[in-house]
Short mmCIF file of C-alpha atoms and ligand atoms in Angstrom, two decimals:
data_model
loop_
_atom_site.label_atom_id
_atom_site.label_comp_id
_atom_site.label_asym_id
_atom_site.label_seq_id
_atom_site.Cartn_x
_atom_site.Cartn_y
_atom_site.Cartn_z
CA MET A 196 -16.01 -10.56 13.97
CA GLU A 197 -12.19 -11.15 14.43
CA ALA A 198 -12.18 -14.41 12.20
CA ASP A 199 -13.08 -12.43 9.19
CA PHE A 200 -10.63 -9.53 9.99
CA GLU A 201 -8.20 -12.13 10.50
CA ASP A 202 -8.84 -13.65 6.98
CA LEU A 203 -8.22 -10.43 5.37
CA ILE A 204 -5.14 -9.83 7.20
CA ALA A 205 -3.62 -13.32 6.74
CA GLY A 206 -4.55 -13.49 3.02
CA PHE A 207 -2.91 -10.32 2.70
CA LEU A 208 0.42 -11.17 4.59
CA ASP A 209 0.46 -14.60 3.15
CA ASP A 210 -0.62 -13.62 -0.59
CA GLY A 211 -0.81 -9.81 -1.03
CA ILE A 212 -4.57 -9.97 -0.95
CA GLY A 213 -6.93 -11.02 1.63
CA ILE A 214 -10.31 -12.03 0.70
CA SER A 215 -13.41 -12.76 3.39
CA GLU A 216 -15.99 -14.61 1.55
CA HIS A 217 -19.06 -13.29 4.09
CA PHE A 218 -17.51 -10.21 5.47
CA LEU A 219 -21.04 -8.33 5.29
CA SER A 220 -23.95 -10.26 5.90
CA ASP A 221 -26.71 -10.90 3.27
CA GLY A 222 -29.39 -8.79 4.97
CA LEU A 223 -27.13 -5.93 5.12
CA CYS A 224 -25.79 -6.28 1.47
CA GLU A 225 -29.32 -6.45 0.44
CA HIS A 226 -30.15 -2.86 1.97
CA LEU A 227 -26.97 -1.54 0.63
CA ALA A 228 -27.86 -3.10 -2.94
CA SER A 229 -31.13 -1.61 -2.89
CA ASN A 230 -29.86 1.88 -1.66
CA LEU A 231 -27.27 1.80 -4.72
CA LEU A 232 -30.42 0.99 -7.12
CA LEU A 233 -32.66 3.59 -5.69
CA LEU A 234 -29.69 6.11 -5.94
CA HIS A 235 -29.32 4.94 -9.59
CA GLU A 236 -33.15 5.46 -10.27
CA ASP A 237 -32.64 8.87 -8.82
CA ASP A 238 -29.83 9.57 -11.24
CA GLU A 239 -27.37 10.42 -8.32
CA LEU A 240 -24.42 7.94 -9.74
CA LYS A 241 -22.20 9.77 -11.60
CA PRO A 242 -19.49 8.37 -14.11
CA ALA A 243 -16.26 7.59 -12.21
CA GLY A 244 -13.07 9.48 -12.69
CA THR A 245 -9.29 8.35 -12.29
CA GLY A 246 -6.65 10.41 -10.78
CA ASN A 247 -7.03 12.95 -8.30
CA ASP A 248 -8.31 16.70 -8.35
CA SER A 249 -6.62 18.71 -11.03
CA LEU A 250 -5.67 15.27 -12.69
CA LEU A 251 -9.24 13.92 -12.51
CA LYS A 252 -10.07 12.32 -16.17
CA HIS A 253 -13.33 11.01 -17.14
CA SER A 254 -12.20 8.61 -19.54
CA GLN A 255 -14.83 5.49 -20.77
CA LEU A 256 -11.67 3.53 -22.05
CA ILE A 257 -10.19 3.27 -18.65
CA ARG A 258 -13.49 2.59 -16.57
CA LYS A 259 -17.26 2.91 -17.47
CA ASP A 260 -18.66 2.51 -13.99
CA ARG A 261 -20.89 4.90 -12.10
CA ILE A 262 -20.26 5.86 -8.51
CA TYR A 263 -21.58 7.68 -5.16
CA TRP A 264 -19.54 8.45 -2.52
CA LEU A 265 -20.87 7.21 1.10
CA ASP A 266 -21.18 10.01 3.83
CA LYS A 267 -21.67 9.73 7.27
CA GLU A 268 -23.66 13.05 7.18
CA HIS A 269 -26.39 11.09 5.39
CA ASN A 270 -27.06 8.79 8.23
CA ASP A 271 -28.54 5.99 6.31
CA PRO A 272 -28.90 3.05 9.03
CA TYR A 273 -27.36 0.47 6.92
CA GLU A 274 -24.67 2.79 5.55
CA ASN A 275 -23.85 3.20 9.40
CA LEU A 276 -23.48 -0.71 9.86
CA PHE A 277 -21.19 -0.85 7.06
CA PHE A 278 -19.43 2.10 8.70
CA GLU A 279 -19.24 0.56 11.98
CA LYS A 280 -17.87 -2.77 10.61
CA MET A 281 -14.98 -0.77 9.16
CA ASP A 282 -14.14 1.15 12.21
CA ALA A 283 -14.02 -1.83 13.89
CA PHE A 284 -11.90 -3.44 10.94
CA VAL A 285 -9.52 -0.40 11.05
CA ALA A 286 -9.26 -0.28 15.04
CA TYR A 287 -8.19 -4.01 14.65
CA LEU A 288 -5.55 -3.61 11.98
CA ASN A 289 -4.08 -0.42 13.91
CA ALA A 290 -3.81 -2.70 17.09
CA THR A 291 -2.41 -5.59 15.39
CA CYS A 292 -0.54 -4.51 12.58
CA TYR A 293 0.51 -0.92 13.65
CA ALA A 294 -1.38 0.53 10.44
CA ASN A 295 -1.51 3.64 11.54
CA ILE A 296 -5.21 4.36 9.48
CA GLN A 297 -6.50 7.64 10.20
CA SER A 298 -9.38 7.77 8.02
CA TYR A 299 -11.25 6.19 4.93
CA GLU A 300 -13.42 6.83 1.79
CA PHE A 301 -16.09 4.64 0.15
CA HIS A 302 -18.03 4.74 -2.69
CA TYR A 303 -21.00 2.89 -4.25
CA SER A 304 -20.17 1.36 -7.45
CA LEU A 305 -22.51 0.20 -10.30
CA TYR A 306 -21.09 -1.47 -13.46
CA GLU A 307 -23.71 -2.38 -16.43
CA ALA A 308 -23.14 -4.92 -18.76
CA GLY A 309 -20.31 -4.39 -21.05
CA ASP A 310 -18.84 -1.97 -18.26
CA PHE A 311 -14.88 -2.53 -17.18
CA TYR A 312 -12.14 -0.83 -15.24
CA VAL A 313 -8.61 -1.77 -17.12
CA LYS A 314 -5.32 -2.73 -15.35
CA HIS A 315 -4.31 -0.01 -12.68
CA LEU A 316 -3.11 0.77 -9.36
CA ASP A 317 -5.16 2.46 -6.67
CA GLN A 318 -2.68 4.86 -5.24
CA PHE A 319 -2.63 8.24 -7.08
CA LYS A 320 0.66 9.59 -8.46
CA ASP A 321 0.40 12.98 -6.68
CA ASN A 322 -0.79 11.93 -3.44
CA ALA A 323 -0.02 8.77 -1.32
CA SER A 324 -2.57 8.81 1.11
CA ARG A 325 -4.28 5.73 0.10
CA GLN A 326 -2.70 2.76 1.89
CA TYR A 327 -5.34 -0.19 1.55
CA SER A 328 -7.95 -0.90 -1.02
CA MET A 329 -11.27 -2.43 0.31
CA ILE A 330 -14.02 -3.68 -1.97
CA SER A 331 -17.13 -5.27 -0.91
CA TYR A 332 -19.52 -7.24 -3.54
CA LEU A 333 -23.40 -6.83 -3.10
CA ASN A 334 -24.32 -9.37 -6.14
CA PRO A 335 -26.52 -12.15 -5.23
CA ASP A 336 -26.66 -15.33 -7.36
CA TRP A 337 -23.28 -14.30 -9.04
CA VAL A 338 -22.50 -17.19 -11.76
CA GLY A 339 -19.13 -17.64 -13.40
CA LYS A 340 -21.03 -16.59 -16.94
CA ASP A 341 -21.79 -13.16 -15.33
CA GLY A 342 -18.01 -12.53 -15.69
CA GLY A 343 -17.12 -9.18 -14.10
CA GLU A 344 -14.08 -10.89 -11.94
CA LEU A 345 -11.72 -8.76 -10.21
CA LEU A 346 -8.30 -9.88 -11.83
CA VAL A 347 -5.19 -9.44 -9.51
CA TYR A 348 -1.66 -9.48 -11.08
CA GLN A 349 0.88 -11.50 -8.80
CA THR A 350 3.77 -12.47 -9.77
CA ASP A 351 3.35 -16.29 -9.34
CA ALA A 352 -0.05 -16.72 -10.32
CA ASN A 353 -2.93 -13.98 -11.38
CA GLN A 354 -5.87 -14.64 -9.59
CA MET A 355 -9.57 -14.05 -10.95
CA ILE A 356 -12.04 -13.22 -8.06
CA ALA A 357 -15.62 -13.14 -8.60
CA PRO A 358 -17.63 -10.47 -7.25
CA THR A 359 -20.29 -12.53 -4.90
CA GLN A 360 -22.53 -10.97 -2.39
CA GLY A 361 -20.88 -10.31 1.09
CA LYS A 362 -17.18 -11.07 -0.23
CA THR A 363 -14.55 -8.44 0.75
CA VAL A 364 -10.95 -8.12 -0.54
CA PHE A 365 -8.21 -6.00 1.11
CA PHE A 366 -4.96 -5.06 -0.77
CA LYS A 367 -2.18 -2.59 -0.82
CA SER A 368 -3.50 0.33 -2.89
CA SER A 369 0.38 1.26 -4.17
CA VAL A 370 1.30 -2.60 -4.91
CA LEU A 371 -1.18 -4.49 -6.46
CA GLU A 372 -2.04 -3.82 -10.08
CA HIS A 373 -5.85 -5.29 -10.83
CA GLU A 374 -8.63 -4.86 -13.29
CA VAL A 375 -12.02 -5.43 -13.36
CA LEU A 376 -13.14 -7.68 -16.40
CA VAL A 377 -16.18 -7.07 -18.70
CA THR A 378 -19.24 -7.79 -16.80
CA ASN A 379 -21.97 -9.46 -18.83
CA GLY A 380 -24.59 -8.26 -16.18
CA ARG A 381 -25.43 -5.43 -13.29
CA ARG A 382 -22.18 -5.59 -10.80
CA MET A 383 -22.93 -3.62 -7.46
CA SER A 384 -20.40 -2.85 -4.98
CA ILE A 385 -18.44 -0.60 -2.37
CA ALA A 386 -15.18 0.09 -3.15
CA GLY A 387 -12.68 1.98 -0.87
CA TRP A 388 -9.61 2.72 0.61
CA LEU A 389 -8.08 3.20 4.11
CA LYS A 390 -5.98 6.33 4.37
CA LYS A 391 -2.99 7.70 6.78
C1 OGA B 437 -11.66 0.37 -7.84
C2 OGA B 437 -11.57 -1.18 -8.47
C3 OGA B 437 -12.51 -3.13 -8.31
C4 OGA B 437 -13.71 -4.25 -8.27
O1 OGA B 437 -12.76 0.74 -7.89
O2 OGA B 437 -10.60 0.93 -8.02
O3 OGA B 437 -10.32 -1.40 -8.85
O4 OGA B 437 -13.62 -5.24 -8.11
N1 OGA B 437 -12.69 -2.10 -8.25
O5 OGA B 437 -14.90 -3.44 -8.29
MN1 MN B 438 -8.66 -0.29 -8.25
#
């Protein structure tokens, strides 16, 4: 467990973004992906907004994914395993980096072919509680022609990150500009924020 925590933290400290290739196991990703697809069949995924509360906008010109918020009260066994892993990561981050994270929020996200999310920062203008962004990908057999890369903007060299199953990325919400390039197939993830 600690090795993947260290991958995320060391990558973040070196480079502004930590990447762990197999942060979530294949088995867990498969269960989470099937949860997401069932929610989609039941029409539970809603168009994602941008901004916060009164500033919430639903602009299909900015982002086209559909989302569903995870909630411990749903008591889903696989989501509970996901939360356990995140709880362990937050405890490690707080202990080793004095990060002072108090809470988090995560949602499933579904991008259909043609969907994207333009360049943005994750921290809201009117609320600085989001400290770190974490995204875990749930796409088995993802290949280059599928597109949908996470493009992160960095001063030296931008990076394109393929959303392959189990991979998790970790970066500072107020600092790192990023976008989701147009996906050519269905792209599934859990995106969230560690908050103070
Ligand atoms: C987001 C986001 C990136 C990704 O949800 O804010 O930037 O790779 N997601 O899904
Ligand atoms: Mn983002």
